[in-house]
CSV table of C-alpha atoms in Angstrom, one decimal:
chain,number,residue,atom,x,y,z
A,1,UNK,CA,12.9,-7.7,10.9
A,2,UNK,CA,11.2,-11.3,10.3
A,3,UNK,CA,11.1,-13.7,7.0
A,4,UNK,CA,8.5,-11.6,5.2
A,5,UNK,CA,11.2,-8.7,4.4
A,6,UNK,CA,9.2,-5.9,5.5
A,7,UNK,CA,12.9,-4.0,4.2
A,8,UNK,CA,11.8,-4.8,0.8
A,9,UNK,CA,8.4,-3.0,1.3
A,10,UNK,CA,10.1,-0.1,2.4
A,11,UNK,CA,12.6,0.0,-0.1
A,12,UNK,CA,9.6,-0.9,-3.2
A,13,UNK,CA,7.1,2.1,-1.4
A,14,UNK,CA,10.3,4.3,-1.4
A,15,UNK,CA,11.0,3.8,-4.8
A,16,UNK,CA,7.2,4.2,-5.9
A,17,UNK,CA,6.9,6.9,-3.8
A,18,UNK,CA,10.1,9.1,-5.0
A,19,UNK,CA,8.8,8.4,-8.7
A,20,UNK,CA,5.8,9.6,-8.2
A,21,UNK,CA,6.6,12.5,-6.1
A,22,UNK,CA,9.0,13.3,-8.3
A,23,UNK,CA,6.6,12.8,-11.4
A,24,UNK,CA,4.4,15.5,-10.1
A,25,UNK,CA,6.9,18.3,-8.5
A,26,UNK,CA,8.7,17.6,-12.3
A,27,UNK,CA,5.1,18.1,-14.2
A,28,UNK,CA,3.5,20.4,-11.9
A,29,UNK,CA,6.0,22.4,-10.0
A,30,UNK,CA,4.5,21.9,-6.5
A,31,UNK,CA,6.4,20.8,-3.5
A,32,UNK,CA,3.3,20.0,-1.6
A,33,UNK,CA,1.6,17.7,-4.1
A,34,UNK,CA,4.9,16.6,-4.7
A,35,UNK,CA,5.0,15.8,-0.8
A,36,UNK,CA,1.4,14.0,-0.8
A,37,UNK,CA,1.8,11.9,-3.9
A,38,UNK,CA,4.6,10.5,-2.1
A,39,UNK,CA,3.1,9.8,0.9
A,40,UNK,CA,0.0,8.6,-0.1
A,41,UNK,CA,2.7,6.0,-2.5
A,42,UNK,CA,4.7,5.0,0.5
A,43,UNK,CA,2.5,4.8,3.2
A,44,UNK,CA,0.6,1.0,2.2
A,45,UNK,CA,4.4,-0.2,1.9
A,46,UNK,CA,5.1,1.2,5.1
A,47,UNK,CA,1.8,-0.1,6.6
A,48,UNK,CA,3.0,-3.6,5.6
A,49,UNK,CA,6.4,-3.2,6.8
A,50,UNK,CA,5.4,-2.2,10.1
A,51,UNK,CA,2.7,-4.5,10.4
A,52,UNK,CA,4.9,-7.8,9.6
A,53,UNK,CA,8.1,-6.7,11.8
A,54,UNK,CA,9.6,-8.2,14.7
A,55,UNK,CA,10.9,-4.5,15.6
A,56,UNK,CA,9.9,-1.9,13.3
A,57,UNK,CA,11.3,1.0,15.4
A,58,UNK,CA,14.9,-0.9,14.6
A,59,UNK,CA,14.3,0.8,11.0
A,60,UNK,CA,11.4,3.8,11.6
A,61,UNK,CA,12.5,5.3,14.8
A,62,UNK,CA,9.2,7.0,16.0
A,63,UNK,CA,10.5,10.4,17.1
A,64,UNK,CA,12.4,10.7,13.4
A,65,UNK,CA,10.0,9.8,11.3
A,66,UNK,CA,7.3,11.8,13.5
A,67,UNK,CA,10.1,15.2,13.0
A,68,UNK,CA,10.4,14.1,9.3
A,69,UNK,CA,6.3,13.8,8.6
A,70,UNK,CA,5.3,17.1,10.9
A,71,UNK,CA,8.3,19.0,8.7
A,72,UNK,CA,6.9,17.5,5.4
A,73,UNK,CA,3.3,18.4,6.7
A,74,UNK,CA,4.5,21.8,7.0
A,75,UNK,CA,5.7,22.2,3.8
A,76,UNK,CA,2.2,20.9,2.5
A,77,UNK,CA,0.4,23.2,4.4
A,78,UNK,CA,2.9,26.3,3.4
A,79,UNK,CA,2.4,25.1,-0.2
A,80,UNK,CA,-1.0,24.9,-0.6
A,81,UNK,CA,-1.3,28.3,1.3
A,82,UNK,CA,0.5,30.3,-0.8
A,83,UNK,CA,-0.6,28.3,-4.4
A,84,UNK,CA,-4.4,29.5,-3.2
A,85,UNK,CA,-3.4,33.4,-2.0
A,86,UNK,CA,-3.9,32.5,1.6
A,87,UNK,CA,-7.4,32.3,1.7
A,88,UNK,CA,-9.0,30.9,4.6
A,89,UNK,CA,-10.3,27.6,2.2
A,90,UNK,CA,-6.6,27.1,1.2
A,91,UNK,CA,-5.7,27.3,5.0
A,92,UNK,CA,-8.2,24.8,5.6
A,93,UNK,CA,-7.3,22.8,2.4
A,94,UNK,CA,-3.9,22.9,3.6
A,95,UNK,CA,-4.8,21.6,7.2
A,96,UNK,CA,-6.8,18.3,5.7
A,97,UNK,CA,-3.7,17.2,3.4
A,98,UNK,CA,-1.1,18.6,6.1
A,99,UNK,CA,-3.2,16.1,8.6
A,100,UNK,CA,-3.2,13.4,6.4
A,101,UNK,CA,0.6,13.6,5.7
A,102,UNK,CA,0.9,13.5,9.9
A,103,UNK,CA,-1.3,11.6,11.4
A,104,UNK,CA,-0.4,8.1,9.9
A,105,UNK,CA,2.9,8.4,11.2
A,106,UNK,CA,2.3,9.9,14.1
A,107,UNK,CA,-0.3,7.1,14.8
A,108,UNK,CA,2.9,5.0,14.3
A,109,UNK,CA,4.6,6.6,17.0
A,110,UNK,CA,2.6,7.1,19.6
A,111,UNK,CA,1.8,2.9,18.9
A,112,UNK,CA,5.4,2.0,19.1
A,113,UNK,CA,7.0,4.5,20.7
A,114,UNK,CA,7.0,6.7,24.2
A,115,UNK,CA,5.5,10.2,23.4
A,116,UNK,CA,6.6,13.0,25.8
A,117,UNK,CA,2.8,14.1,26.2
A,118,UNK,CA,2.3,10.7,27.1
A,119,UNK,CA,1.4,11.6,31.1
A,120,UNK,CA,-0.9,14.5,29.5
A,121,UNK,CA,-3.2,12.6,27.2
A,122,UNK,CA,-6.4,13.7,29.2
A,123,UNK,CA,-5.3,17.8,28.3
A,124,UNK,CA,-4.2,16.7,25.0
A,125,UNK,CA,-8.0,15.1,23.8
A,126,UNK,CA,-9.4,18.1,25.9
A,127,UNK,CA,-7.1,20.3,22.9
A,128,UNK,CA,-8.2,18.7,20.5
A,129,UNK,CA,-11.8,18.9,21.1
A,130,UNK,CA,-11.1,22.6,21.3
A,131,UNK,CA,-9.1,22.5,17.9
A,132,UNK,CA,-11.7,20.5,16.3
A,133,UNK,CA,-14.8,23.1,17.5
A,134,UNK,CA,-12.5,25.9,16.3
A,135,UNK,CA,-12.5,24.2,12.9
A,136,UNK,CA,-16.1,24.0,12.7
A,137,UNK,CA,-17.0,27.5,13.3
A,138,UNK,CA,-14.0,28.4,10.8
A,139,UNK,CA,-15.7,25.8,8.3
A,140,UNK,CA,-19.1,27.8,9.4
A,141,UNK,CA,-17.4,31.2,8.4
A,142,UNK,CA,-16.0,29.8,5.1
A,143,UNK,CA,-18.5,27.3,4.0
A,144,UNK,CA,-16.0,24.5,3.4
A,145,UNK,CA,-16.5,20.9,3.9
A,146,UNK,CA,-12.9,20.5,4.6
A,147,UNK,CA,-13.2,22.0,7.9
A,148,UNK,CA,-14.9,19.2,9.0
A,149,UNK,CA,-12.9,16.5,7.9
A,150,UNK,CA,-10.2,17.7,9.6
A,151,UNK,CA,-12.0,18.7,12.7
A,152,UNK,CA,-12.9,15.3,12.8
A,153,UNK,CA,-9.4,13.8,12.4
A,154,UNK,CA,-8.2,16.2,14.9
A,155,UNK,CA,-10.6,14.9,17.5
A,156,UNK,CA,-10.2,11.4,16.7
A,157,UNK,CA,-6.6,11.9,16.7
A,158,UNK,CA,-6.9,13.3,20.4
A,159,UNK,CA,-9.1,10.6,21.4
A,160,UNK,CA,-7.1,7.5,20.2
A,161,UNK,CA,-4.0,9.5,22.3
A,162,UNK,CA,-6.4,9.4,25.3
A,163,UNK,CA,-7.2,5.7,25.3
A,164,UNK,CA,-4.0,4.4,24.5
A,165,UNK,CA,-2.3,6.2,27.4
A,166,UNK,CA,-5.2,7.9,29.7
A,167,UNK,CA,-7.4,4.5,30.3
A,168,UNK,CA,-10.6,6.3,30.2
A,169,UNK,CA,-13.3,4.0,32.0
A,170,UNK,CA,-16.2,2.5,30.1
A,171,UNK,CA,-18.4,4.8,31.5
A,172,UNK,CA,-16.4,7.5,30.2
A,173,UNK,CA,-16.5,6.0,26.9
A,174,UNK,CA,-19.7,5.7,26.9
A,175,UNK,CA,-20.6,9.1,28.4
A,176,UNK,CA,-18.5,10.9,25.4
A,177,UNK,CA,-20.7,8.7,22.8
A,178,UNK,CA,-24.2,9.9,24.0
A,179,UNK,CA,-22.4,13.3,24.8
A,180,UNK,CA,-21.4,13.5,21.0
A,181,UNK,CA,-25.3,12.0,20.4
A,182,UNK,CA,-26.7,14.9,22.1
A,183,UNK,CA,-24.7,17.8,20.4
A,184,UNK,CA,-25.5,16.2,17.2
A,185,UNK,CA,-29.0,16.8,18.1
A,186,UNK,CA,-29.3,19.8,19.0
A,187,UNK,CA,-27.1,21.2,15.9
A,188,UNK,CA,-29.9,19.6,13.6
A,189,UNK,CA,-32.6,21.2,15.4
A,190,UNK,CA,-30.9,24.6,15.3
A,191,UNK,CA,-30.3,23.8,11.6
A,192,UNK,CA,-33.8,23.1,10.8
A,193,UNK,CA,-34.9,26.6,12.9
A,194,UNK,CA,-31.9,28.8,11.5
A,195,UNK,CA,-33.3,30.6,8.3
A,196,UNK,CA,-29.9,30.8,7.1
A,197,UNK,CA,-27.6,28.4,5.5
A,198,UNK,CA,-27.7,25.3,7.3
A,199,UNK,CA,-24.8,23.0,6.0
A,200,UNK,CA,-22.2,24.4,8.3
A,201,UNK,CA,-24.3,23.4,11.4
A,202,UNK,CA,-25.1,20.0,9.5
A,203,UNK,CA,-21.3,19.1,8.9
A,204,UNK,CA,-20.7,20.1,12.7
A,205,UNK,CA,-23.6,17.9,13.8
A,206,UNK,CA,-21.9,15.5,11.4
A,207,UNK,CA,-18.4,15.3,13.1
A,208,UNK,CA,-20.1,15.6,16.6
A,209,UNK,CA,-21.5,12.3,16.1
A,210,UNK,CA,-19.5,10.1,14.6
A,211,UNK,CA,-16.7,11.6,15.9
A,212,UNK,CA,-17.2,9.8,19.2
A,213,UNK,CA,-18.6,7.2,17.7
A,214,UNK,CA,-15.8,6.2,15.6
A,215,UNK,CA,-13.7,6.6,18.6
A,216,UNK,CA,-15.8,4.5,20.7
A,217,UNK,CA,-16.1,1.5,18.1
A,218,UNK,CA,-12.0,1.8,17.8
A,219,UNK,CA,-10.9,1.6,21.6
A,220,UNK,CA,-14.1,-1.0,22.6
A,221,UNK,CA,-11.6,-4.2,23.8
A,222,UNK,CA,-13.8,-6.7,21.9
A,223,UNK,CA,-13.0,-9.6,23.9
């Protein structure tokens, strides 16, 4: 690692991070919010280090830390599950913070390392779309907004794998945006006709807009 010591981040967001973590399992009693106070402590550090490294994978090894962060994810989602009586908002309550435990690191490792579902990215965004419209009709069911937060880290998760490692062409791109558009569209017309509740079909229209439109403004090569 280079001059700016990205160790010493490491080392500091550890430290913060046990305390904290630590802190909260000692006060509370809860593994999983013991496990999120950490991460959400360590990550920034770990942004930095990574970020100002000559070879970060020297001290994160992607596959590792990618076992290490799905296990810990686990353990969020297992914990929240049975804090709430496994209820279908805990399941979903569990999924967002599981996700957000992940996904960073996961980010991490598909960016500096070789995933093994690396020569599958097109079925793996195809997945996630599926995962992320199951999460909306579950959020439907239960009336809970965090259904569609995580439906629409799931998809942008899938989409990011695509166009690191699937090349999808401009037109693609640009067919998945007005694609996205369209649904969105349609799921507020429906809402405005449906004489039921209309948030679920709101939050879905939601997610099926700036889903692809966050992914579209993330992968656009600017130059």
């Amino acid at each position: 690692m280079n001059r700016y010591a990205p160790e010493l981040a490491l080392i500091a967001g550890a430290i913060l991070g046990v305390a904290a973590g630590g802190f909260v399992l000692f006060s509370l009693g809860e593994p999983a919010s013991a496990i999120v106070a950490t991460a959400v402590c360590w990550y920034p550090f770990a942004a930095y280090a990574v970020a100002t490294s000559e070879s970060p994978t020297a001290v994160l090894p992607p596959r590792l830390v990618t076992v290490v962060a799905g296990a810990a994810a686990l353990i969020v989602w297992g914990g929240i599950v049975t804090q709430r009586s496994a209820t279908i908002e805990a399941g979903v309550g569990g999924l967002l913070l599981g996700l957000c435990v992940f996904l960073p690191v996961a980010g991490y490792a598909c960016r500096y390392g070789t995933p093994p579902a690396r020569q599958r990215s097109g079925a793996i965004f195809v997945a996630t779309t599926l995962v992320a419209a199951g999460l909306l009709a579950v959020g439907g069911l239960a009336a809970t907004g965090a259904a569609a937060v995580s439906a629409l880290l799931v998809y942008l998760a899938g989409w990011l794998f695509y166009a690191a490692y699937g090349n999808p062409t401009q037109q693609r791109r640009r067919h998945t945006l007005l694609g996205g558009m369209g649904l969105a569209a349609g799921l507020v017309v429906v809402a405005g006709l449906t004489a039921g509740p209309s948030e679920p079909l709101v939050a879905a229209a939601l997610v099926a807009a700036f889903g692809p439109l966050f992914g579209y403004v993330l992968t656009t090569d600017r130059h």
